XYZ file of C-alpha atoms in Angstrom:
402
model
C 31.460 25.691 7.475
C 30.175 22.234 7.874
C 26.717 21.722 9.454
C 27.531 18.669 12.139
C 24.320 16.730 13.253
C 24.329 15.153 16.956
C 23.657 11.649 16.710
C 22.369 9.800 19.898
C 22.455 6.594 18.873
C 25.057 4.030 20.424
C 26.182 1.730 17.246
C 27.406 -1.168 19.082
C 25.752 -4.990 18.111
C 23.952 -6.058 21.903
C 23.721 -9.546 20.560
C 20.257 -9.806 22.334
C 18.418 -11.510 19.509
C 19.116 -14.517 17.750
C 16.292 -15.421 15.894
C 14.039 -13.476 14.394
C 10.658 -14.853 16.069
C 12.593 -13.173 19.247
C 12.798 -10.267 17.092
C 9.003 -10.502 16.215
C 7.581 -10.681 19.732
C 9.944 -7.883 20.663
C 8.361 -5.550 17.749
C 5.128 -6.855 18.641
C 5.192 -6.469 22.294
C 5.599 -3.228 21.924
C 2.880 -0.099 21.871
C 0.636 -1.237 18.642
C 0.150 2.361 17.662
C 0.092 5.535 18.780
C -1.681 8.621 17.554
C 1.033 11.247 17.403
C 4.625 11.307 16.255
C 6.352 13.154 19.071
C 8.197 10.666 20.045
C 9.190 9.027 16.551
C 10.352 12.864 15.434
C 12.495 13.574 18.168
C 14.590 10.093 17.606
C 14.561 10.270 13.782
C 16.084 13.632 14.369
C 18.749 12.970 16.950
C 19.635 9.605 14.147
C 20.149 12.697 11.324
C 16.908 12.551 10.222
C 17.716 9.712 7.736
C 14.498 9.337 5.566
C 15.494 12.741 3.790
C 18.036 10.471 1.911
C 15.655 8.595 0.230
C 13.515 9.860 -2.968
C 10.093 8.836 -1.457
C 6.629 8.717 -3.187
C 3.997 8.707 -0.033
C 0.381 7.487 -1.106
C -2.649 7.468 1.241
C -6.602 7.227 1.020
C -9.625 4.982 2.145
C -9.098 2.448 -0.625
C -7.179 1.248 -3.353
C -3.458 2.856 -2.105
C -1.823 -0.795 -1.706
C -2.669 -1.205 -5.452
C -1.325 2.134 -6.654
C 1.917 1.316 -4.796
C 2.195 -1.856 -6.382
C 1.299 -0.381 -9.619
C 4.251 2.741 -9.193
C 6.444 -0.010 -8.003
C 6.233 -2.685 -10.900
C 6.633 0.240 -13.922
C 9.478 2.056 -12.117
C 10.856 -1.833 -11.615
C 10.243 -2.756 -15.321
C 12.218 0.535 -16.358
C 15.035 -0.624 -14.354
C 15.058 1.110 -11.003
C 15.222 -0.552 -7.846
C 12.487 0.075 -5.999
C 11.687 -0.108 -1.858
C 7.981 -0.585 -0.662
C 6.299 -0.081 2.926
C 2.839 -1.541 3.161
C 0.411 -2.730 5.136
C -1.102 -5.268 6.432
C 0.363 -8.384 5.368
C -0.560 -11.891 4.169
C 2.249 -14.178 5.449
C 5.438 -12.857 7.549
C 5.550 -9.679 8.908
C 8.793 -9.346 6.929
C 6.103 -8.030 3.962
C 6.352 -4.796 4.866
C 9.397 -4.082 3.407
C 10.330 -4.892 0.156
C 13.112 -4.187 -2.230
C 11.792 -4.769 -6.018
C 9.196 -6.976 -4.156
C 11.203 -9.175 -2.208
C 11.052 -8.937 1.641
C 13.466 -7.956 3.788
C 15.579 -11.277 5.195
C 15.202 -12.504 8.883
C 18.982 -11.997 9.455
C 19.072 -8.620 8.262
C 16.442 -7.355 10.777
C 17.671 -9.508 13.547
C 21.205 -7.189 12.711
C 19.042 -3.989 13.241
C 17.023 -5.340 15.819
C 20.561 -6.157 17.944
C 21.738 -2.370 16.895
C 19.265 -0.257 17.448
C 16.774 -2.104 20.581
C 18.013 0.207 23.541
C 17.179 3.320 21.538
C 13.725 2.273 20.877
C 13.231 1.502 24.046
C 14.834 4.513 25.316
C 12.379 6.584 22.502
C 9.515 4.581 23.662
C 8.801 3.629 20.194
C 5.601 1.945 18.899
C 5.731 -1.321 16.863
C 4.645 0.621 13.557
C 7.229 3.068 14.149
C 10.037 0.481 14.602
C 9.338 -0.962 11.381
C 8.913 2.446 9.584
C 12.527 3.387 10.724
C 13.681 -0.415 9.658
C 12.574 0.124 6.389
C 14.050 3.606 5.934
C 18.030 1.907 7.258
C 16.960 -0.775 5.233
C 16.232 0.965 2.021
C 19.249 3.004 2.511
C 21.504 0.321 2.821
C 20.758 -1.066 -0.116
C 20.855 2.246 -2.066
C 17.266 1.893 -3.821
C 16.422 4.228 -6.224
C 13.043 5.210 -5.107
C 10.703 4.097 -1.997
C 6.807 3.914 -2.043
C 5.419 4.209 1.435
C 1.659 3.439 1.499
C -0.515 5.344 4.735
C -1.142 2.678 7.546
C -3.735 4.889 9.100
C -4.987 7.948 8.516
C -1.811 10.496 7.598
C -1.180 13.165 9.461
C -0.675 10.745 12.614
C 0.385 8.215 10.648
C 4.380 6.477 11.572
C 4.612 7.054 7.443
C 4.587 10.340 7.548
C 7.652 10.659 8.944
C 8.977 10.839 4.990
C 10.238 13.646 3.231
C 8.454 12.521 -0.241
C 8.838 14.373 -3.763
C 5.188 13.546 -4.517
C 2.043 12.728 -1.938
C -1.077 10.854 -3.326
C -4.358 10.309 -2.128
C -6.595 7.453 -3.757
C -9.971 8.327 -2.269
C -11.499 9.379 0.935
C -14.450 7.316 2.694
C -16.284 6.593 6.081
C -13.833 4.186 7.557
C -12.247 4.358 10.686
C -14.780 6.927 11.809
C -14.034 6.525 15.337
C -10.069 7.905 14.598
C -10.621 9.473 11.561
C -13.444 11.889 12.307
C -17.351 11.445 11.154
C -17.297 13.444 7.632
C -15.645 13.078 4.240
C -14.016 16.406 5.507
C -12.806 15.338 8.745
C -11.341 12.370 7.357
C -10.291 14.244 4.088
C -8.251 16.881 6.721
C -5.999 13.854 8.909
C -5.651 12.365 5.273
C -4.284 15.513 3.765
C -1.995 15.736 6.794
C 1.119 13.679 4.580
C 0.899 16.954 2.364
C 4.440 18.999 3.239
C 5.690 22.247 1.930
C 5.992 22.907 -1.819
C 5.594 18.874 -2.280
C 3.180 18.362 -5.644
C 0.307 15.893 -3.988
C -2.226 14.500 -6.453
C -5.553 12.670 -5.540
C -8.484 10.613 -6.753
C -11.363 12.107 -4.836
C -14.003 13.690 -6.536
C -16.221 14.757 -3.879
C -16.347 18.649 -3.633
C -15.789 18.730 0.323
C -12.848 16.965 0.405
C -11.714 18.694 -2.327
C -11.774 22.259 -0.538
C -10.220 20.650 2.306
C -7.376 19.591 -0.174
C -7.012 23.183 -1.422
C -7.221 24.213 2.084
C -4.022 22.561 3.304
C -2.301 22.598 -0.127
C -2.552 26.660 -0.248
C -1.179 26.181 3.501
C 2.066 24.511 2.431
C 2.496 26.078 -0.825
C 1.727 23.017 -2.780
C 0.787 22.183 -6.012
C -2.608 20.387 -5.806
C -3.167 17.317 -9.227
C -5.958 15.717 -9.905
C -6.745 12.276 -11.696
C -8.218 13.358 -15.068
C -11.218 12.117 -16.038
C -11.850 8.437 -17.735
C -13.288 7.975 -20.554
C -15.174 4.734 -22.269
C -14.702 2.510 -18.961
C -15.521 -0.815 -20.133
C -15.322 -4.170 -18.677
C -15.412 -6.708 -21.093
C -13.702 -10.745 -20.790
C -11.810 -10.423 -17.837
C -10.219 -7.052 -19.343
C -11.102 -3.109 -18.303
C -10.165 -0.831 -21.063
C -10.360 2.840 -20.937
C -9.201 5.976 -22.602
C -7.120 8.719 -19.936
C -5.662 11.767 -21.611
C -3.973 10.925 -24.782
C -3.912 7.244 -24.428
C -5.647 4.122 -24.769
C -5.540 2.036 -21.174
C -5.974 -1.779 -21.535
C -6.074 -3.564 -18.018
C -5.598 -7.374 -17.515
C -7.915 -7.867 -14.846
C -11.942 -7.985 -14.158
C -11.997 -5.031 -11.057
C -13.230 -2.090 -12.524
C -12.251 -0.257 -9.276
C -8.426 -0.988 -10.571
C -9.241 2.204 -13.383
C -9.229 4.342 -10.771
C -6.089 3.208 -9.200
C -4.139 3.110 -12.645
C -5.174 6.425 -13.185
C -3.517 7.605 -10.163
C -0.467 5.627 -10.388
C -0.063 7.121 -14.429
C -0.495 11.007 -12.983
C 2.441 9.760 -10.299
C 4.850 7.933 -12.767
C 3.574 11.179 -15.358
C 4.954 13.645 -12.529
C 8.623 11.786 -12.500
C 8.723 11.397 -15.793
C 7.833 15.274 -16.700
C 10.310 16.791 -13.441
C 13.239 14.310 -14.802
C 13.197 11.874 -12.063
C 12.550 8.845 -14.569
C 12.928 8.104 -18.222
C 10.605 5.782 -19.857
C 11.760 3.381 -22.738
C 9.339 4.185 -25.694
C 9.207 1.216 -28.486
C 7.460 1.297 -31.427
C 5.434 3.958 -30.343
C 3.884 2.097 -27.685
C 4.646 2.309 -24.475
C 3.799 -0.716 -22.452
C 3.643 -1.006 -18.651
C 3.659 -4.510 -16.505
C 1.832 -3.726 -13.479
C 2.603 -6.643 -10.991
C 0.111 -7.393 -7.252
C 1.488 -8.846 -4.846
C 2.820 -12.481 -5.029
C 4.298 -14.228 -2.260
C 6.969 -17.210 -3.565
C 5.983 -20.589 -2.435
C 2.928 -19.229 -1.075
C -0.495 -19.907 -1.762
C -1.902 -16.238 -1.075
C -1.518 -14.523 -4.427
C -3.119 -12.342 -6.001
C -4.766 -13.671 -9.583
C -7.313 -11.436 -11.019
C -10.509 -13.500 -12.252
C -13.289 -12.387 -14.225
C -15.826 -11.139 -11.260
C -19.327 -10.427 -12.149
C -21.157 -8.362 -9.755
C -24.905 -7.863 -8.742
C -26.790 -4.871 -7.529
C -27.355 -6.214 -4.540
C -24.062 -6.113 -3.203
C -22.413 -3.098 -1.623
C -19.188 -2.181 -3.183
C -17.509 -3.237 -0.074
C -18.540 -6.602 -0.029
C -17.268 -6.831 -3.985
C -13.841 -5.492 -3.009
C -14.086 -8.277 -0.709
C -15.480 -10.697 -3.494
C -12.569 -10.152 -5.887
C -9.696 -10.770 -2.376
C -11.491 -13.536 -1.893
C -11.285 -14.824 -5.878
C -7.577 -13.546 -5.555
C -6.681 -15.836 -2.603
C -7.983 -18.887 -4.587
C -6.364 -22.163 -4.893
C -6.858 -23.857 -7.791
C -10.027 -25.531 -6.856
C -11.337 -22.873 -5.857
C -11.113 -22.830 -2.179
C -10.095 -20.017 -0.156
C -8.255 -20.268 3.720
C -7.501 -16.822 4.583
C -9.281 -15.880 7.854
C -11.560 -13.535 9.181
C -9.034 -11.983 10.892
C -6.387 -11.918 7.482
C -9.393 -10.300 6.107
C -10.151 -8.131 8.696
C -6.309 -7.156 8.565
C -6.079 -6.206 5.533
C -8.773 -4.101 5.294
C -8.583 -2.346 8.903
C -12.050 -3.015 9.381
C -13.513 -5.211 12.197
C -14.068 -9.003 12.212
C -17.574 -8.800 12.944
C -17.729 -6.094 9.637
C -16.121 -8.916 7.527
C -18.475 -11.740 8.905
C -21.336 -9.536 7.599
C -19.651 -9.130 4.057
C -18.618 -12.893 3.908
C -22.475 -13.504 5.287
C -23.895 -11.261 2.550
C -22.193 -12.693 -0.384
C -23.131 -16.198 0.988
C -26.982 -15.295 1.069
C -26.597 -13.781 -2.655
C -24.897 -17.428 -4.017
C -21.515 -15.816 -4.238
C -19.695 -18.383 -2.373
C -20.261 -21.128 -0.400
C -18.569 -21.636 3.102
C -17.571 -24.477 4.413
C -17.381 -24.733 8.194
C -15.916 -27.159 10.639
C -15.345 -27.213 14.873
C -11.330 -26.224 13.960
C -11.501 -24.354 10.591
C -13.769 -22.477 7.687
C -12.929 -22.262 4.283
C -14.723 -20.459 1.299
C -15.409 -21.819 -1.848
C -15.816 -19.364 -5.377
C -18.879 -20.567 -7.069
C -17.757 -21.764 -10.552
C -14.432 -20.319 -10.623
C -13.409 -23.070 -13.154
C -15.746 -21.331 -15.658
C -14.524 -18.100 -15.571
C -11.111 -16.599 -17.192
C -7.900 -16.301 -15.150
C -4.944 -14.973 -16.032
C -1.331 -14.948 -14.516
C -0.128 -12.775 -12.003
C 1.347 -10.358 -13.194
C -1.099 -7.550 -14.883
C -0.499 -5.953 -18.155
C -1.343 -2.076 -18.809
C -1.186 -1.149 -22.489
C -1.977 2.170 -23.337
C -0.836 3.898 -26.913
C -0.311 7.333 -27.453
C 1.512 10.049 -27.287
């Protein structure tokens, strides 16, 4: 007979909110994280366990995963499916988070589930990360999207994320960051990482270090999952504000200076590869070249956007300070001048303000950039940026072959 699911929630409108700064301070007063998902499993299950409606593509790591979701999310878009994406942290409006085919979620749509659903995550004792997780999955659903591309807040196996039931996991890269959650070895941090890998779900990763590696096998063999790797690249080359390389059978051309963003391409191919070869996606072929648009993040109206510039790096720089180098080229206005803060910075890359202050410090000292300061506000100029080649926003991925 018919499998009936109990369903605690009461789906009356309370009328509580009426704005959606209330909304915001509500979400926000809440617990900022917490580091297990007791809680957020018991509620999702007494809703019907919702998120197992959505096709979901979960991607984690140290570094990089907010590009590969952006990159999955603009060639799925430019085939024609409409696409959902959770990330984190934002630039502008909380409402960032969530996106269908890259535009945010409206203010009266979450005031709507804000008014529906408060009293339960109150009653569930819900976290403010969790709240917007379970947003995003009613919001997705609503509007019927074809796939949804959560990227890991923190960590994974803790993580509100990994609440998702995906068809493919991804891991970019593992690294010493958040030591003091994460654990104090690649294979510490590799193990909480691995944690979004579920039973028989394919998960595919950029790390080449042998120790996380193991640890992948480890909890792969566990769940009965297939374990992918990015293949190697060949002929990396960074040339005019372009990266080209060769991966598998095709030629990759990249419209942007961050040679970092191979590594990330690579990944999202092997993920768009997997739905392509399992029959979750068809991709147009013309001419016998297949071309993919691969889109950052660009806020309407606003003046954070990501432009990728041709970024020439020293020796003397650590690679985190160039990541930070090219955000900083990326937030650029036209003259040059950057007025994200420490703390946008510090945001986005989960890191400490004091840890940014060093980076911004260090590429001062090597002639980088110049900062500006004042008693009320601090603003970074890009040495010569007029000199070097920018292109638009979105980014262009050619690769021929078979």
């Amino acid at each position: 007979g018919l499998k009936t699911v109990t369903m605690s929630y009461k789906s009356h409108d309370e009328k509580k909110f009426h704005t959606y700064d209330e909304v915001h301070d509500f979400i926000a007063s809440q617990k900022d994280r917490v580091y297990a998902l007791d809680n957020f499993k018991r509620f999702m299950k007494d809703m019907g366990d919702p998120q197992k409606l959505l096709k979901t593509i979960h991607i984690g790591g140290t570094n990089g995963k907010g590009s590969t979701t952006n990159y999955v999310r603009s060639v799925l878009q430019r085939e024609g499916y409409k696409v959902a994406t959770f990330t984190s942290p934002v630039l502008v409006t909380r409402l960032e988070v969530m996106r269908i085919n890259n535009e945010h979620i409206r203010e009266d749509e979450i005031i709507r589930y804000a008014n529906r659903y408060m009293s339960e995550w109150l009653a569930y004792e819900l976290s403010m990360f969790e709240i917007e997780v379970f947003i995003a999955i009613m919001f997705f659903i609503k509007h019927h999207v074809d796939f949804a591309v959560f990227e890991v807040g923190l960590g994974g196996e803790l993580d509100a994320t990994n609440i998702v039931s995906p068809i493919i996991a991804a891991n970019t890269n593992i690294g010493l960051d958040h030591t003091e959650y994460l654990g104090n070895t690649y294979e510490q941090i590799a193990r909480t990482k691995g944690g979004i890998i579920k039973d028989y779900v394919p998960f595919v990763t950029g790390e080449k270090k042998q120790e996380c590696i193991e640890v992948f096998q480890e909890i792969c063999q566990q769940h009965h999952s297939p374990l992918l790797f990015v293949q190697p690249l060949h002929n990396v080359c960074d040339d005019q504000g372009k990266v080209t390389y060769d991966y598998r059978q095709y030629h990759i051309e990249l419209n942007t200076a961050a040679k970092y963003q191979s590594e990330n391409s690579a990944l999202a191919i092997e993920i768009l590869l997997y739905l392509k070869e399992n029959g979750y996606i068809k991709v147009i072929r013309k001419n016998r070249q297949r071309i993919i648009q691969l889109t950052t993040l660009k806020e309407k109206g606003s003046t954070f956007s990501v432009i990728p510039a041709a970024v020439r790096y020293d020796n003397k720089l650590t690679d985190k300070a160039k990541i930070l180098y090219g955000t900083i080229t990326a937030y650029c206005d036209k003259k040059g001048y950057c007025w994200a803060t420490n703390k946008d910075f510090a945001e986005q890359y989960k890191c400490s303000i004091q840890y940014i202050i060093k980076l911004i410090k260090s590429l001062e000292n090597n002639n980088h950039i110049k900062v500006e300061r004042t008693s009320n506000s601090r603003k970074i100029y890009i040495n010569n940026l007029d000199k070097r080649k920018k292109t638009s926003a979105p980014t262009e991925i050619n690769f021929t072959g078979g």
